[in-house]
Every structure is written in C-alpha cells, then in structure tokens.
Tab-separated table of N, CA and C in Angstrom:
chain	number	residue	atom	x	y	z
A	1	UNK	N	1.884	44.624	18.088
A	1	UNK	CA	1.699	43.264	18.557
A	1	UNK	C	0.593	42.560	17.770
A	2	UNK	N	-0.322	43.212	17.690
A	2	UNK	CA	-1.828	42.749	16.373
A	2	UNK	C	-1.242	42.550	15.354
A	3	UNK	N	-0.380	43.235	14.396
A	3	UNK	CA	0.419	43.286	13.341
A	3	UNK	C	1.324	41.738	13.904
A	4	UNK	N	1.767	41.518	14.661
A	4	UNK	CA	2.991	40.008	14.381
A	4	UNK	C	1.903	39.053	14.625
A	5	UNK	N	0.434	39.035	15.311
A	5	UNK	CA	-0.222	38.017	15.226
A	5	UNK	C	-0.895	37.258	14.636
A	6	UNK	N	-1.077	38.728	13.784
A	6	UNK	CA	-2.355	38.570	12.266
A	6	UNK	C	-1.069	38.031	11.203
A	7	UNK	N	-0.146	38.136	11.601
A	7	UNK	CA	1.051	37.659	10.316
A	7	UNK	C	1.318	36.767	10.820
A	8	UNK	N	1.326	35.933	11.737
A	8	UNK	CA	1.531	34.527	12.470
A	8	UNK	C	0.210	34.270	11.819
A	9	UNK	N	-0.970	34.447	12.350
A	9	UNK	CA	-1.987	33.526	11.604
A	9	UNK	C	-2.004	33.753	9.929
A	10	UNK	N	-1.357	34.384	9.478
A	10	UNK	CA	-1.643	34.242	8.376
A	10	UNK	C	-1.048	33.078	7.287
A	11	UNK	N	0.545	33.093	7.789
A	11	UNK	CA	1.808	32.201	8.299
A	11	UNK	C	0.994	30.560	8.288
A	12	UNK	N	0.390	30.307	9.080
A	12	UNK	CA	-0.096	29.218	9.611
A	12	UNK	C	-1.284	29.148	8.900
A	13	UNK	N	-1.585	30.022	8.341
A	13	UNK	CA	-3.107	29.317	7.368
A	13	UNK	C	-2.314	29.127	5.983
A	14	UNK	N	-1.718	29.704	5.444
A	14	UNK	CA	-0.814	29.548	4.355
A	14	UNK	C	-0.468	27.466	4.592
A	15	UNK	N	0.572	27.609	5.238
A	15	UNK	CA	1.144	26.328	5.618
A	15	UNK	C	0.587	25.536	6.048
A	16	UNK	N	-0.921	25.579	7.001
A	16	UNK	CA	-1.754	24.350	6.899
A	16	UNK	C	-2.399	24.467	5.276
A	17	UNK	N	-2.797	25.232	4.586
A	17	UNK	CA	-3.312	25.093	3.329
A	17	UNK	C	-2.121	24.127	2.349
A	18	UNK	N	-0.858	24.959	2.381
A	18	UNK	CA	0.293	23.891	1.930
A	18	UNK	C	-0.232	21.986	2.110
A	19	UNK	N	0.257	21.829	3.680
A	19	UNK	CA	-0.235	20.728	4.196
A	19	UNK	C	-1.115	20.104	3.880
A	20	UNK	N	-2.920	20.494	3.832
A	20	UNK	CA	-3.515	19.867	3.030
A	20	UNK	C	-2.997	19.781	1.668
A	21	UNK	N	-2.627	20.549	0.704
A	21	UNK	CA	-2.317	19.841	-0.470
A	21	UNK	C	-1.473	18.639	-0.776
A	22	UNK	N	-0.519	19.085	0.111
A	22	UNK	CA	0.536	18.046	-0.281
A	22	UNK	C	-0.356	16.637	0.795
A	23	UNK	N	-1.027	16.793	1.440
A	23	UNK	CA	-1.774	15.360	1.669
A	23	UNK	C	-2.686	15.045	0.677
A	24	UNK	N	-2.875	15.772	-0.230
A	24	UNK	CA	-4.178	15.606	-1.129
A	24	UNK	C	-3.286	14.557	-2.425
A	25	UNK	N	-2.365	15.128	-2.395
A	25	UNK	CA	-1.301	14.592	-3.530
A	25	UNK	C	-1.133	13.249	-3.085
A	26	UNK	N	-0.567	12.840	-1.332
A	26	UNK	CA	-0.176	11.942	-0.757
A	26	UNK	C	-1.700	10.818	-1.260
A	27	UNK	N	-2.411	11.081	-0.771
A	27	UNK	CA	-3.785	9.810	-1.045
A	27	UNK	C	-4.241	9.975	-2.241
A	28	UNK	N	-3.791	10.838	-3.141
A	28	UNK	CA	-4.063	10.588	-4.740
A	28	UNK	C	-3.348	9.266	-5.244
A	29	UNK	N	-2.017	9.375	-4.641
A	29	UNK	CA	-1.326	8.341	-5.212
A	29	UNK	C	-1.101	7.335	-4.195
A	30	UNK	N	-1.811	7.500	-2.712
A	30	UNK	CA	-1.908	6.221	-2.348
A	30	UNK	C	-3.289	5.459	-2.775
A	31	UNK	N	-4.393	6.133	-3.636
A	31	UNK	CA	-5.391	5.284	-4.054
A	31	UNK	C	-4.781	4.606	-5.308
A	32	UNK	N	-4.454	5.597	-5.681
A	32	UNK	CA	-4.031	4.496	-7.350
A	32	UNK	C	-2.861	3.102	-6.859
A	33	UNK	N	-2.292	3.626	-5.965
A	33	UNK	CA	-1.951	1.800	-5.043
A	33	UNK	C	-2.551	1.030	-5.334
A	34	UNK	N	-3.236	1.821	-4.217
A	34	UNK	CA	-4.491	0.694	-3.699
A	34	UNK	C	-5.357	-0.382	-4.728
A	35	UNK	N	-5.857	0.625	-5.654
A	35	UNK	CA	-6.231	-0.211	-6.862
A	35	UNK	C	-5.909	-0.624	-7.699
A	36	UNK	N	-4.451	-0.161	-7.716
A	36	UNK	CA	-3.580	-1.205	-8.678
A	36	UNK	C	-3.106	-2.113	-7.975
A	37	UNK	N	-3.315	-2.397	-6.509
A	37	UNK	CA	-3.168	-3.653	-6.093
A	37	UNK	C	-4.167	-4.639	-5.880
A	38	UNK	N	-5.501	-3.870	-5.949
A	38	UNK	CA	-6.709	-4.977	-5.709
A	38	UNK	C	-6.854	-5.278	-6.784
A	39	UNK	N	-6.274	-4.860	-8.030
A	39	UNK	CA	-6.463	-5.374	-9.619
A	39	UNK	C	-5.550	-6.849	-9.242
A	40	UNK	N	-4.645	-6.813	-9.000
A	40	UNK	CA	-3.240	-7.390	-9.031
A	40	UNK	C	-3.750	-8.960	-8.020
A	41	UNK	N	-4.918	-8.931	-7.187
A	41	UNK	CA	-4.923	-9.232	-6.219
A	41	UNK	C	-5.809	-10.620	-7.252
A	42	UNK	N	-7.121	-9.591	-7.717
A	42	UNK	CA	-8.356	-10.464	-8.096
A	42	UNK	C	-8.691	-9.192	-9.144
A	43	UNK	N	-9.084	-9.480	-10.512
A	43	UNK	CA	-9.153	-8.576	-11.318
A	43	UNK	C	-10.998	-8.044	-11.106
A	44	UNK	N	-11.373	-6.750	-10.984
A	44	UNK	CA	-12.395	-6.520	-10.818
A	44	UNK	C	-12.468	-6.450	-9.155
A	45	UNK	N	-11.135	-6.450	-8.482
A	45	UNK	CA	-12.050	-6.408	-6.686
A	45	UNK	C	-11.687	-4.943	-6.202
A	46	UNK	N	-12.578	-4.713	-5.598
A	46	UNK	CA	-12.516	-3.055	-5.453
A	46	UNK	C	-11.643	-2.685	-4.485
A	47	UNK	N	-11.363	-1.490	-4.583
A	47	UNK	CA	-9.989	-1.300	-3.550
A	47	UNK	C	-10.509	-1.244	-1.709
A	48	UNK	N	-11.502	-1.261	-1.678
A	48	UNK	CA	-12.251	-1.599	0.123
A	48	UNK	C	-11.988	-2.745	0.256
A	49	UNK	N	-12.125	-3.930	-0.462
A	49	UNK	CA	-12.029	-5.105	-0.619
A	49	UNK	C	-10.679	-5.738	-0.074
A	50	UNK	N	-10.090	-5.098	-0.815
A	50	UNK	CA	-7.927	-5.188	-0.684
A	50	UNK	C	-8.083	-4.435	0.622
A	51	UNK	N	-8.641	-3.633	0.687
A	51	UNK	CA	-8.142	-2.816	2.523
A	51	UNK	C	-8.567	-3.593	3.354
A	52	UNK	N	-9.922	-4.009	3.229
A	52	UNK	CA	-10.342	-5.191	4.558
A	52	UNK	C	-8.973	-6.593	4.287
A	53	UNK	N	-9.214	-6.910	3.161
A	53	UNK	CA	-7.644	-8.026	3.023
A	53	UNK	C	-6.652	-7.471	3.658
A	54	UNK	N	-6.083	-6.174	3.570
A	54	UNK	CA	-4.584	-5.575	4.284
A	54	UNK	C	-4.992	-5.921	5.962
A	55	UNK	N	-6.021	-4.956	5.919
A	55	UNK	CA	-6.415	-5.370	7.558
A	55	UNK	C	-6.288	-6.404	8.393
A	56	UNK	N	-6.911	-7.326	7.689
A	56	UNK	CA	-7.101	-8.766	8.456
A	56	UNK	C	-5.649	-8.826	8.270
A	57	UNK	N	-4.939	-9.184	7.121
A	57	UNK	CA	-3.082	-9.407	7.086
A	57	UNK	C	-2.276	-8.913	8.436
A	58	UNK	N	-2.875	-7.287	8.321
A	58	UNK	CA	-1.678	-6.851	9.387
A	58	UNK	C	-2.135	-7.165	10.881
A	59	UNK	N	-3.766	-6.845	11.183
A	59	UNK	CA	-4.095	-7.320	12.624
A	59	UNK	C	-4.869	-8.274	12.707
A	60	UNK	N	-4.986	-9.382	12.013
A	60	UNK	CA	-5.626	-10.322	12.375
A	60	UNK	C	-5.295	-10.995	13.086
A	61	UNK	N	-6.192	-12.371	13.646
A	61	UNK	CA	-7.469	-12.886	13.049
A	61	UNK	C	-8.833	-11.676	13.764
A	62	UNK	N	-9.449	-10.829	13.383
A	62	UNK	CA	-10.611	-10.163	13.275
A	62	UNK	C	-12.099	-10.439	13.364
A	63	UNK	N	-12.650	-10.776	13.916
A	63	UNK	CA	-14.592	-10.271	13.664
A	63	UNK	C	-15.092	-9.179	13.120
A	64	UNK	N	-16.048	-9.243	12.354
A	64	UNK	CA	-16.363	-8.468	11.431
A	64	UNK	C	-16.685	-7.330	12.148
A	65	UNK	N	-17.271	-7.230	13.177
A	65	UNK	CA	-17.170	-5.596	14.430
A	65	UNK	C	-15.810	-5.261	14.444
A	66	UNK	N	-15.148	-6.122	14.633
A	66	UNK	CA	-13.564	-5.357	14.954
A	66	UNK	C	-13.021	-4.591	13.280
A	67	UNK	N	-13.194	-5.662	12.923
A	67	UNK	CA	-12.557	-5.490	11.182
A	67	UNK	C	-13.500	-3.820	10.556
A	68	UNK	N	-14.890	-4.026	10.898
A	68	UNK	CA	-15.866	-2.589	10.549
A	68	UNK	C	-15.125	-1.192	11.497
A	69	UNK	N	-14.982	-1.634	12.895
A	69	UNK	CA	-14.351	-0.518	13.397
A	69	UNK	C	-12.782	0.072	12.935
A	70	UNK	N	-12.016	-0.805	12.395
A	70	UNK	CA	-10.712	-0.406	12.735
A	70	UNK	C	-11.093	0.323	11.314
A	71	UNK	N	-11.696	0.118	10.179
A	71	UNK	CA	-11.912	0.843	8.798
A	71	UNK	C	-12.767	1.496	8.719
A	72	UNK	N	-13.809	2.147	10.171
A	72	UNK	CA	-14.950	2.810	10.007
A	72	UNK	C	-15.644	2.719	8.893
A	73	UNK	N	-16.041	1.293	8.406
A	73	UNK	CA	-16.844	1.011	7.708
A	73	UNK	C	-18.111	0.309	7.227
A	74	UNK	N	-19.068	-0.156	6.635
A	74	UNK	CA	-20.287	-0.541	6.789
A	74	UNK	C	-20.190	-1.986	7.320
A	75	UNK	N	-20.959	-2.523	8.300
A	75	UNK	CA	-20.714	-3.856	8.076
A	75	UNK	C	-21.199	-4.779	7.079
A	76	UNK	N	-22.396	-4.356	6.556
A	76	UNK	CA	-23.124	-5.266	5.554
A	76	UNK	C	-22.239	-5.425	4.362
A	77	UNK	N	-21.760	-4.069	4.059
A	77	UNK	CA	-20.539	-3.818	3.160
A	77	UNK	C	-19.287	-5.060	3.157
A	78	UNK	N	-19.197	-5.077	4.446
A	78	UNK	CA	-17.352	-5.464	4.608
A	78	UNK	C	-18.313	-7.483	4.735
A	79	UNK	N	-19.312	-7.357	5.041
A	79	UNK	CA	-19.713	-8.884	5.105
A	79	UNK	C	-19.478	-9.227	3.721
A	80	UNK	N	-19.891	-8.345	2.888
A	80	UNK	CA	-20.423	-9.272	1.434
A	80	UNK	C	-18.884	-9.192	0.830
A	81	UNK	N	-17.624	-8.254	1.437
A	81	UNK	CA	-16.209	-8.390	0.772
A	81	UNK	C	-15.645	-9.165	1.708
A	82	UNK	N	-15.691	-9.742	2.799
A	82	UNK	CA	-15.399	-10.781	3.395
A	82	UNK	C	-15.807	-12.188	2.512
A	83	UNK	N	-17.048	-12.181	2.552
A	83	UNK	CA	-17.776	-13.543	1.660
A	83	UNK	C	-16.870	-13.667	-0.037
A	84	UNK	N	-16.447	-12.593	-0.621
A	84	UNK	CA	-15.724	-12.480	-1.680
A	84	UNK	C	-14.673	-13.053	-1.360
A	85	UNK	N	-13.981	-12.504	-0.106
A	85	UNK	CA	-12.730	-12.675	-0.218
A	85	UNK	C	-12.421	-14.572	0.183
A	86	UNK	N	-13.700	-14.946	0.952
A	86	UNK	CA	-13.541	-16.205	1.076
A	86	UNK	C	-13.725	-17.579	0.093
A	87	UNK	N	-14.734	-16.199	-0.978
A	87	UNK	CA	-14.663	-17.321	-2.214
A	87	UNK	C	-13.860	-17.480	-3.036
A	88	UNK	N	-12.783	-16.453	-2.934
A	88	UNK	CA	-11.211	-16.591	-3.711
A	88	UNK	C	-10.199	-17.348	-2.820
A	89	UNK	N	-10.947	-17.681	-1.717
A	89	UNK	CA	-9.621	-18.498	-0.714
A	89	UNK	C	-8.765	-18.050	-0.343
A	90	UNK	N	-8.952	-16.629	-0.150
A	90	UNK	CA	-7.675	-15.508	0.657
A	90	UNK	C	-8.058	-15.050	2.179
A	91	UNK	N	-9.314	-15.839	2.472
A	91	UNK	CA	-9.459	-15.590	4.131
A	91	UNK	C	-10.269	-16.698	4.452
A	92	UNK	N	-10.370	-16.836	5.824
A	92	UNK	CA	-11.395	-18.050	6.129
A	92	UNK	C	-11.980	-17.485	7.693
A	93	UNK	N	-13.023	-17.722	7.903
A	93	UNK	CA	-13.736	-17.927	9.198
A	93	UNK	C	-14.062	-18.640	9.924
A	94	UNK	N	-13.508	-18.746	11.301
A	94	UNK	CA	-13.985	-19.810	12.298
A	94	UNK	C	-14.836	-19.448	13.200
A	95	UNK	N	-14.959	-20.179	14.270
A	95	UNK	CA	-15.539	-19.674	15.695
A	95	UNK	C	-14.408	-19.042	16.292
A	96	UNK	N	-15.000	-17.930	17.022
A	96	UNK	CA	-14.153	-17.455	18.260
A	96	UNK	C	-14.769	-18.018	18.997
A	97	UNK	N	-13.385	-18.340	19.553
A	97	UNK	CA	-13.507	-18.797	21.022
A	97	UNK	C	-13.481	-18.027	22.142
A	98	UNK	N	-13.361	-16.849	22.009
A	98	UNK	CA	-14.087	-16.213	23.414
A	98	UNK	C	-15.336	-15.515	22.620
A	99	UNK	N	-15.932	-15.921	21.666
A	99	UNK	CA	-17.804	-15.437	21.567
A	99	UNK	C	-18.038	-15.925	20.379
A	100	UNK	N	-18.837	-17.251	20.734
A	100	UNK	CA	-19.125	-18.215	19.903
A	100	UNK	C	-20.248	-17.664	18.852
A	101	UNK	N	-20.725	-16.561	19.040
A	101	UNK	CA	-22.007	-15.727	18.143
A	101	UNK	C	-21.036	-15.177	16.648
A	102	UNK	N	-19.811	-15.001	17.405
A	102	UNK	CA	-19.141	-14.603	16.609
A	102	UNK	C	-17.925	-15.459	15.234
A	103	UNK	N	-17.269	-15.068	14.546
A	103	UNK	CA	-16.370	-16.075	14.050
A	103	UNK	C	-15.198	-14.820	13.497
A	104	UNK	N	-14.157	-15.221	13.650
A	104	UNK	CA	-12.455	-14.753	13.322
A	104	UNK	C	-12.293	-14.918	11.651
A	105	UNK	N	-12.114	-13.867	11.557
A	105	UNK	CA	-11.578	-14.016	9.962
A	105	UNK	C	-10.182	-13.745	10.079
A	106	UNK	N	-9.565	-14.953	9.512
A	106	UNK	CA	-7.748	-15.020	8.935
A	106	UNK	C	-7.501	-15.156	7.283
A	107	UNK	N	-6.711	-14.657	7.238
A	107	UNK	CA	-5.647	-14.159	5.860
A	107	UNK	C	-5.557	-16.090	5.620
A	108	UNK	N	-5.440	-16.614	4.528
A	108	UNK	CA	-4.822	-17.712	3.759
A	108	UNK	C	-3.422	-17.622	4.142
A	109	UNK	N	-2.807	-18.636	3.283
A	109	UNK	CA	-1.596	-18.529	3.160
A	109	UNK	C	-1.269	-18.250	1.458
A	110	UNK	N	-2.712	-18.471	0.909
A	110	UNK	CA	-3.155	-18.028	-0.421
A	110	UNK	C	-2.936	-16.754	-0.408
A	111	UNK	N	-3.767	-15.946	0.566
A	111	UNK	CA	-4.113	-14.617	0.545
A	111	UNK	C	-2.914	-13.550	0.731
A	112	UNK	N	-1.832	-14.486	1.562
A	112	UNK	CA	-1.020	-13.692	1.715
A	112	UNK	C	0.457	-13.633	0.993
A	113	UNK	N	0.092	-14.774	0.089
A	113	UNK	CA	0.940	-14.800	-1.236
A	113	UNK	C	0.295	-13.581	-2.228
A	114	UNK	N	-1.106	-13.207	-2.511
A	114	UNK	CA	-1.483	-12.512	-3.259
A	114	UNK	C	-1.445	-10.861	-3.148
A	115	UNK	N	-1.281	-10.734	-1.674
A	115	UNK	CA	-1.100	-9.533	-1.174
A	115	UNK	C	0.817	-9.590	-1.188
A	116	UNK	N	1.334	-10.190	-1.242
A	116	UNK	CA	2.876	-9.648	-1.303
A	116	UNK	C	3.100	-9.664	-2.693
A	117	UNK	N	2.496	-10.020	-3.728
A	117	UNK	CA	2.471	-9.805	-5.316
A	117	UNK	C	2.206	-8.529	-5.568
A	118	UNK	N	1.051	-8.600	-4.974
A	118	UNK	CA	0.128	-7.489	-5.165
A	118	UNK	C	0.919	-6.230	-4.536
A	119	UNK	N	1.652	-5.911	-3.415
A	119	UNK	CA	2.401	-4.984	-3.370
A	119	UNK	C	3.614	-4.858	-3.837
A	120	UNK	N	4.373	-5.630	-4.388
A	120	UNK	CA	5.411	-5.631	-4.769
A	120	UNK	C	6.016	-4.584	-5.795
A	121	UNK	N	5.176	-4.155	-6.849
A	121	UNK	CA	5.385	-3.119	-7.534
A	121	UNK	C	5.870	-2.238	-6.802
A	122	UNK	N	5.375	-1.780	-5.630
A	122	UNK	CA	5.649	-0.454	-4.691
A	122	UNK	C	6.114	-0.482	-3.661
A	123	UNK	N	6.458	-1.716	-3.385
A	123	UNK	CA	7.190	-2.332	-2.118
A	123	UNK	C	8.673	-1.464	-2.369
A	124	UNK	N	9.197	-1.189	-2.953
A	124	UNK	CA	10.528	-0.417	-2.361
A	124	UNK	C	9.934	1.268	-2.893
A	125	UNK	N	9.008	1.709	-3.217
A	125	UNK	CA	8.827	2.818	-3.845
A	125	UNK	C	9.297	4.086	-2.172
A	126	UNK	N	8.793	3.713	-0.968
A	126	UNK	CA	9.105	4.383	-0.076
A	126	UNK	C	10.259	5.035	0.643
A	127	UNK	N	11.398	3.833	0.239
A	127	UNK	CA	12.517	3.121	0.831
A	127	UNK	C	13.020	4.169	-0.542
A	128	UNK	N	13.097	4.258	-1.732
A	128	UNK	CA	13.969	4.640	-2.689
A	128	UNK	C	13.357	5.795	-2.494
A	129	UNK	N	12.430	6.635	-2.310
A	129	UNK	CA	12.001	8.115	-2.008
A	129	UNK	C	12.635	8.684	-1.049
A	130	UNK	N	12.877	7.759	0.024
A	130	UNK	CA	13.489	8.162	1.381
A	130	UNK	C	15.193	7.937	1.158
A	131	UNK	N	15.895	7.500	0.230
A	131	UNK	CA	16.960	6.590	0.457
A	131	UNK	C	18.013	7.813	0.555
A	132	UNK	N	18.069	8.878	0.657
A	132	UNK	CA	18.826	10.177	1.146
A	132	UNK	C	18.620	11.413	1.742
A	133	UNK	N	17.031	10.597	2.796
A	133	UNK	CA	16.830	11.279	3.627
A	133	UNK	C	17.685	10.720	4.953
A	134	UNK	N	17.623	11.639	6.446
A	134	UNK	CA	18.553	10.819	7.452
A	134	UNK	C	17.548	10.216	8.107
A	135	UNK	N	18.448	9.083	8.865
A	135	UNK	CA	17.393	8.152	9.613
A	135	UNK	C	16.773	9.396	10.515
A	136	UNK	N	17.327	9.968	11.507
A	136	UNK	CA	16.687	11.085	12.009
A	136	UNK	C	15.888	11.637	11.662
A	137	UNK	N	15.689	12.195	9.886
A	137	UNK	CA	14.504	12.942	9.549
A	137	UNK	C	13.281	11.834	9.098
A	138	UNK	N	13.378	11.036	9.333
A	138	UNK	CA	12.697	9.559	9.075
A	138	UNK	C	12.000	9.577	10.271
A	139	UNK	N	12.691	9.419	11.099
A	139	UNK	CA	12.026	9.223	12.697
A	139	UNK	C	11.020	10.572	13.236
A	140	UNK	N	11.854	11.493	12.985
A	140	UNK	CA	10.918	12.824	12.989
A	140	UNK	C	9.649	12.999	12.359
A	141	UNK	N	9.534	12.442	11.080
A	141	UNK	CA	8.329	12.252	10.210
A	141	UNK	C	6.927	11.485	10.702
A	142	UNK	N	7.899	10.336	11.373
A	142	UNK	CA	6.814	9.205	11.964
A	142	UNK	C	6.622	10.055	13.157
A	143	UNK	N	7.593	10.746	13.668
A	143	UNK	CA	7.141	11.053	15.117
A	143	UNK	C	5.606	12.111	14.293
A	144	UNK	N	5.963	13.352	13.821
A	144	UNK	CA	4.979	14.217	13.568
A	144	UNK	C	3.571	13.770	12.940
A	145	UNK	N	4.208	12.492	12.145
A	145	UNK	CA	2.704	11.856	11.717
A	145	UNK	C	1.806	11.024	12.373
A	146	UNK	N	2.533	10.701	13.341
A	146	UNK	CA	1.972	9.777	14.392
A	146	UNK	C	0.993	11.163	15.513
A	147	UNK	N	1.735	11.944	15.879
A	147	UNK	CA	1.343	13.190	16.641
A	147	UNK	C	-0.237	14.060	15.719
A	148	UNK	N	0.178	13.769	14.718
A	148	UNK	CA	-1.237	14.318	13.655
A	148	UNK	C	-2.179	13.353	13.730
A	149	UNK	N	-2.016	12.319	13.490
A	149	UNK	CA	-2.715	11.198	13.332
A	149	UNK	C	-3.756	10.930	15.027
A	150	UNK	N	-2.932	11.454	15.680
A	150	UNK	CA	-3.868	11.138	17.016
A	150	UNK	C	-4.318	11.939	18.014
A	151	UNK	N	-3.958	13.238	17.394
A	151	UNK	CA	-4.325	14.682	17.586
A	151	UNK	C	-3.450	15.332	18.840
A	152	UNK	N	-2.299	15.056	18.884
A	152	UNK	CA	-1.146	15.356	20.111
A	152	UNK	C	-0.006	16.660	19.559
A	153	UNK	N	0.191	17.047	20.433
A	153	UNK	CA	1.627	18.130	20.059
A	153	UNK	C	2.154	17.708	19.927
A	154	UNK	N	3.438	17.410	18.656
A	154	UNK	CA	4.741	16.401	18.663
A	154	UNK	C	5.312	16.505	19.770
A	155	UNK	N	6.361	15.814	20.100
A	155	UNK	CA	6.838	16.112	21.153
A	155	UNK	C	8.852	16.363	20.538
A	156	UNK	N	9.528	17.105	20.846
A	156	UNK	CA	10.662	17.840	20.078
A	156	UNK	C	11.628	17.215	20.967
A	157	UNK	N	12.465	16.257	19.909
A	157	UNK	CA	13.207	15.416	20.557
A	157	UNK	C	14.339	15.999	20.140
C-alpha cells in the first residue's frame, strides 16, 4: 500500500512539474503579447502600462484603488501610467460620483481603437489553436482553469 502511494505521489509531482512548465511556456508567450502590443499601442509604453489600459477596457470606469487592486499593483506606479495614458488620450478621469475624493478612469474611444489594433495580430491566434479542439474540451479547460485560478476542485461534469 506505501509502494502505490509513494508512486501516486510521485505521479503527481512529475505532472504538477509538467504543469508548471507548460505554464512557464504559456506566459512566455503571453508577455511577448503583451509587449508587442504596448509597442503597437504607443511606441516605448511598457507592457504594465497596456495592462492597466486592458483593465480599465474590460472593467471599467475604475479608481485608481480599484484599478491597483484588481493588478496587485503599485499605486504611485499605475498613477504615473494612468497620467501617460491620459496624455496620449486613451483614458480620461472624472469625479465619482459616489466619492468625490476620488475620480473614474475610462478607456477613450481613442484608446479603444488602439487597443483593438493593438491586438489584432493575435486576435484569432487562440481561436486557430483551438479550431479542432471540441467545444466540450474548450469548456472543460475554462472549467479547470477557472477551478485553478481560484483554488477549487474542478467540479466533473
């Protein structure tokens, strides 16, 4: 019985070691994205820069607390790539209106012309990787990555 357990863990350190690699591979080539899209975006803007831009795009309008938390990142940092991003005219800041101390940062309509340029190179790169996988093993993927991502047992549908 020691013998099938020590070969189960061994099993499972093998294949989480797998796992990390092939995630290591996965954010190798999702950075070079990344910065071949913040090139694409504004030449010279760093790829944190383009992520606070994605951010605000997908959940905005944001305060710079919200925008620092959802990227666990510096705020002084994300202030001075906010202030960038407003001097290229790809976001703007108002007052919030439920906390006037505060102000909402929104995407342009500039900004969000520059970000669909800017992904476009790789905009079907996912879709043609996947394009003979089944929708099922598609759904399974999101299910298990979603389940990793938030520290849950998949659940086996």
């Amino acid at each position: 019985m020691a013998d099938v357990k020590s070969e189960q863990s061994e099993e499972r350190h093998e294949a989480l070691q797998a796992l990390e690699s092939s995630f290591s591979e996965l954010m190798t080539v999702f950075r070079r994205f990344v910065s071949e899209a913040a090139e694409r975006v504004s030449p010279g803007m760093l790829p944190a820069t383009f992520k606070a831009l994605s951010v605000v795009s997908r959940f905005g309008p944001l305060t710079l607390s919200a925008l620092a938390e959802r990227l666990t990142a510096d705020k002084g940092f994300l202030s001075r790539a906010i202030s960038e991003l407003e001097d290229l005219g790809l976001v703007t800041r108002t007052p919030d209106p439920n906390d006037g101390r505060s102000r909402l940062i929104t995407v342009t309509e500039l900004g969000h012309a520059r970000l669909a340029d800017a992904r476009a190179p790789h905009e079907s790169r996912l879709y043609d990787a996947m394009a003979d996988w089944s929708i099922d093993d598609i759904r399974h993927l999101s299910t298990l990555l979603h389940a990793l991502a938030v520290g849950e047992v998949p659940v086996r549908g």
